[in-house]
mmCIF file of C-alpha atoms and ligand atoms in Angstrom:
data_model
loop_
_atom_site.group_PDB
_atom_site.id
_atom_site.type_symbol
_atom_site.label_atom_id
_atom_site.label_comp_id
_atom_site.label_asym_id
_atom_site.label_seq_id
_atom_site.Cartn_x
_atom_site.Cartn_y
_atom_site.Cartn_z
ATOM 1 C CA MET A 1 246.653 -39.068 -24.067
ATOM 2 C CA LEU A 2 245.659 -37.187 -20.930
ATOM 3 C CA GLY A 3 248.683 -34.944 -21.156
ATOM 4 C CA TYR A 4 250.586 -36.410 -18.228
ATOM 5 C CA ASP A 5 254.347 -36.520 -18.380
ATOM 6 C CA ALA A 6 254.797 -40.285 -18.338
ATOM 7 C CA VAL A 7 257.671 -42.623 -19.083
ATOM 8 C CA TYR A 8 257.751 -46.372 -19.406
ATOM 9 C CA PHE A 9 260.589 -47.941 -17.446
ATOM 10 C CA ARG A 10 262.131 -50.755 -19.473
ATOM 11 C CA GLY A 11 264.984 -51.566 -17.148
ATOM 12 C CA GLN A 12 265.239 -54.466 -14.728
ATOM 13 C CA ASP A 13 266.917 -52.742 -11.828
ATOM 14 C CA PHE A 14 264.470 -51.781 -9.101
ATOM 15 C CA HIS A 15 266.923 -49.350 -7.499
ATOM 16 C CA GLU A 16 267.453 -47.636 -10.819
ATOM 17 C CA LEU A 17 263.669 -47.255 -11.120
ATOM 18 C CA LEU A 18 263.415 -45.792 -7.624
ATOM 19 C CA GLN A 19 266.286 -43.429 -8.228
ATOM 20 C CA MET A 20 264.792 -42.212 -11.493
ATOM 21 C CA ALA A 21 261.390 -41.696 -9.869
ATOM 22 C CA ARG A 22 262.975 -39.744 -7.032
ATOM 23 C CA GLN A 23 265.143 -37.586 -9.272
ATOM 24 C CA GLN A 24 262.364 -36.806 -11.717
ATOM 25 C CA GLU A 25 259.679 -36.581 -9.014
ATOM 26 C CA ARG A 26 257.578 -39.304 -10.590
ATOM 27 C CA VAL A 27 254.942 -41.593 -9.152
ATOM 28 C CA ILE A 28 255.616 -45.256 -9.935
ATOM 29 C CA LEU A 29 252.577 -47.066 -11.312
ATOM 30 C CA THR A 30 252.991 -50.815 -11.332
ATOM 31 C CA ARG A 31 251.116 -54.084 -11.523
ATOM 32 C CA ASN A 32 254.013 -55.838 -9.862
ATOM 33 C CA THR A 33 253.008 -56.712 -6.304
ATOM 34 C CA ARG A 34 256.634 -57.485 -5.436
ATOM 35 C CA LEU A 35 257.490 -53.807 -5.906
ATOM 36 C CA THR A 36 254.873 -52.611 -3.462
ATOM 37 C CA ALA A 37 255.707 -55.454 -1.080
ATOM 38 C CA LYS A 38 259.198 -54.052 -0.682
ATOM 39 C CA GLY A 39 257.607 -51.233 1.259
ATOM 40 C CA VAL A 40 260.050 -48.696 -0.030
ATOM 41 C CA GLU A 41 259.495 -45.083 0.803
ATOM 42 C CA GLY A 42 258.284 -43.011 -2.077
ATOM 43 C CA GLN A 43 255.314 -43.102 -4.285
ATOM 44 C CA ILE A 44 254.498 -46.535 -5.602
ATOM 45 C CA VAL A 45 250.923 -47.175 -6.660
ATOM 46 C CA LEU A 46 249.764 -50.711 -7.327
ATOM 47 C CA ILE A 47 247.359 -51.025 -10.250
ATOM 48 C CA LEU A 48 244.885 -53.877 -9.879
ATOM 49 C CA LYS A 49 242.707 -53.770 -12.988
ATOM 50 C CA ASP A 50 243.482 -55.039 -16.491
ATOM 51 C CA ASP A 51 241.371 -52.642 -18.502
ATOM 52 C CA PRO A 52 243.089 -49.287 -19.179
ATOM 53 C CA LEU A 53 239.936 -47.263 -18.478
ATOM 54 C CA LEU A 54 239.370 -49.084 -15.192
ATOM 55 C CA GLN A 55 243.031 -48.507 -14.361
ATOM 56 C CA LEU A 56 242.472 -44.820 -14.955
ATOM 57 C CA LYS A 57 239.450 -44.952 -12.697
ATOM 58 C CA GLU A 58 241.584 -46.547 -9.988
ATOM 59 C CA LEU A 59 243.998 -43.631 -10.181
ATOM 60 C CA LEU A 60 241.168 -41.118 -10.074
ATOM 61 C CA ASN A 61 239.498 -42.809 -7.109
ATOM 62 C CA GLN A 62 242.785 -42.955 -5.210
ATOM 63 C CA GLY A 63 243.399 -39.297 -5.939
ATOM 64 C CA VAL A 64 246.681 -40.049 -7.735
ATOM 65 C CA ILE A 65 245.542 -37.917 -10.667
ATOM 66 C CA GLY A 66 242.662 -35.619 -11.506
ATOM 67 C CA LEU A 67 241.293 -35.072 -14.960
ATOM 68 C CA ASP A 68 241.616 -31.298 -14.768
ATOM 69 C CA GLU A 69 245.350 -31.161 -14.050
ATOM 70 C CA GLU A 70 246.753 -31.529 -17.525
ATOM 71 C CA THR A 71 245.651 -30.768 -21.069
ATOM 72 C CA PRO A 72 244.549 -33.935 -22.879
ATOM 73 C CA PHE A 73 246.308 -34.676 -26.174
ATOM 74 C CA SER A 74 249.053 -32.140 -25.466
ATOM 75 C CA ARG A 75 251.849 -34.729 -25.572
ATOM 76 C CA CYS A 76 253.286 -37.011 -28.225
ATOM 77 C CA LEU A 77 251.935 -40.531 -27.830
ATOM 78 C CA LEU A 78 255.223 -41.933 -29.088
ATOM 79 C CA CYS A 79 257.826 -40.059 -27.082
ATOM 80 C CA ASN A 80 256.012 -38.011 -24.398
ATOM 81 C CA SER A 81 257.231 -34.593 -25.653
ATOM 82 C CA LEU A 82 254.927 -31.578 -25.518
ATOM 83 C CA LEU A 83 253.382 -30.920 -28.920
ATOM 84 C CA GLY A 84 253.522 -27.586 -30.682
ATOM 85 C CA GLN A 85 251.009 -26.182 -33.128
ATOM 86 C CA ILE A 86 252.229 -25.863 -36.705
ATOM 87 C CA GLU A 87 250.971 -23.954 -39.712
ATOM 88 C CA ARG A 88 248.516 -25.952 -41.762
ATOM 89 C CA GLU A 89 250.768 -25.682 -44.823
ATOM 90 C CA GLU A 90 253.576 -27.440 -42.948
ATOM 91 C CA ALA A 91 251.442 -30.567 -42.682
ATOM 92 C CA GLU A 92 250.813 -30.786 -46.421
ATOM 93 C CA GLY A 93 252.419 -33.869 -47.919
ATOM 94 C CA LYS A 94 253.292 -35.197 -44.469
ATOM 95 C CA VAL A 95 249.788 -36.404 -43.627
ATOM 96 C CA PRO A 96 247.354 -38.278 -45.893
ATOM 97 C CA ASP A 97 245.704 -35.895 -48.382
ATOM 98 C CA PHE A 98 242.183 -36.494 -47.063
ATOM 99 C CA VAL A 99 243.377 -35.632 -43.569
ATOM 100 C CA PHE A 100 245.006 -32.466 -44.806
ATOM 101 C CA TYR A 101 241.835 -31.333 -46.586
ATOM 102 C CA LEU A 102 239.562 -32.240 -43.689
ATOM 103 C CA HIS A 103 241.477 -30.466 -40.918
ATOM 104 C CA ARG A 104 242.600 -26.950 -40.094
ATOM 105 C CA GLU A 105 244.645 -27.610 -36.975
ATOM 106 C CA PHE A 106 247.808 -29.643 -36.794
ATOM 107 C CA HIS A 107 250.301 -30.230 -34.017
ATOM 108 C CA GLN A 108 253.771 -31.670 -34.279
ATOM 109 C CA CYS A 109 256.177 -33.325 -31.895
ATOM 110 C CA PRO A 110 259.438 -31.358 -31.723
ATOM 111 C CA GLN A 111 261.306 -34.555 -30.836
ATOM 112 C CA CYS A 112 260.156 -37.253 -33.266
ATOM 113 C CA HIS A 113 258.259 -34.951 -35.704
ATOM 114 C CA GLN A 114 255.071 -37.012 -35.574
ATOM 115 C CA ILE A 115 252.111 -34.895 -36.725
ATOM 116 C CA TYR A 116 248.768 -34.956 -34.894
ATOM 117 C CA TRP A 117 245.312 -33.674 -35.761
ATOM 118 C CA PRO A 118 241.974 -33.861 -33.944
ATOM 119 C CA GLY A 119 240.765 -37.229 -35.170
ATOM 120 C CA SER A 120 238.077 -39.730 -34.434
ATOM 121 C CA HIS A 121 240.142 -41.486 -31.760
ATOM 122 C CA GLN A 122 240.374 -38.193 -29.897
ATOM 123 C CA LYS A 123 236.588 -37.760 -29.989
ATOM 124 C CA ARG A 124 236.084 -41.346 -28.819
ATOM 125 C CA MET A 125 238.566 -40.857 -26.006
ATOM 126 C CA GLU A 126 236.937 -37.598 -24.927
ATOM 127 C CA LYS A 127 233.570 -39.319 -24.778
ATOM 128 C CA ARG A 128 234.977 -42.204 -22.737
ATOM 129 C CA LEU A 129 236.605 -39.732 -20.365
ATOM 130 C CA LYS A 130 233.311 -37.901 -19.948
ATOM 131 C CA ASP A 131 231.567 -41.203 -19.223
ATOM 132 C CA LEU A 132 234.293 -42.074 -16.772
ATOM 133 C CA THR A 133 234.071 -38.750 -14.931
ATOM 134 C CA ARG A 134 230.349 -39.217 -14.619
ATOM 135 C CA VAL A 135 230.785 -42.520 -12.787
ATOM 136 C CA GLN A 136 233.868 -41.391 -10.885
ATOM 137 C CA GLY A 137 233.699 -42.290 -7.224
ATOM 138 C CA VAL A 138 231.109 -44.975 -7.823
ATOM 139 C CA GLU A 139 232.401 -48.392 -6.853
ATOM 140 C CA ASP A 140 232.633 -51.136 -9.448
ATOM 141 C CA SER A 141 229.633 -53.387 -9.626
ATOM 142 C CA GLY A 142 231.895 -56.372 -10.045
ATOM 143 C CA ASN A 143 231.971 -56.589 -13.807
HETATM 144 ZN ZN1 ZN B 201 257.326 -37.545 -30.359
#
């Protein structure tokens, strides 16, 4: 959602993961303490929290990411590809009618052809991000 180029590693082989991260210059985010315990060189960041927003806050506080580096909602949530804007007419019949009539702007994934529009989840997410940025740097109060 934040626009970061991110992939989910589904393999089992730790060396394959490391190699992929190195080749593609990726930071490895994991909740697996065994990975960080291996003390391998390279960027492995251990995530401690369960809640996705708190996980994001962890990354912000550690300086792993910043909220101004990428354009939010610029990537496909299904396959990570960068979205392209399409003509409104192209979305007709491919999105629910009420969506088509309510919106002017549509984006489409060139890879899996999923169509996106600025919806309520985007507004909610933007608000949560704003809230998060406001409290950024403030330590958790334990809840
Ligand atoms: Zn896609």
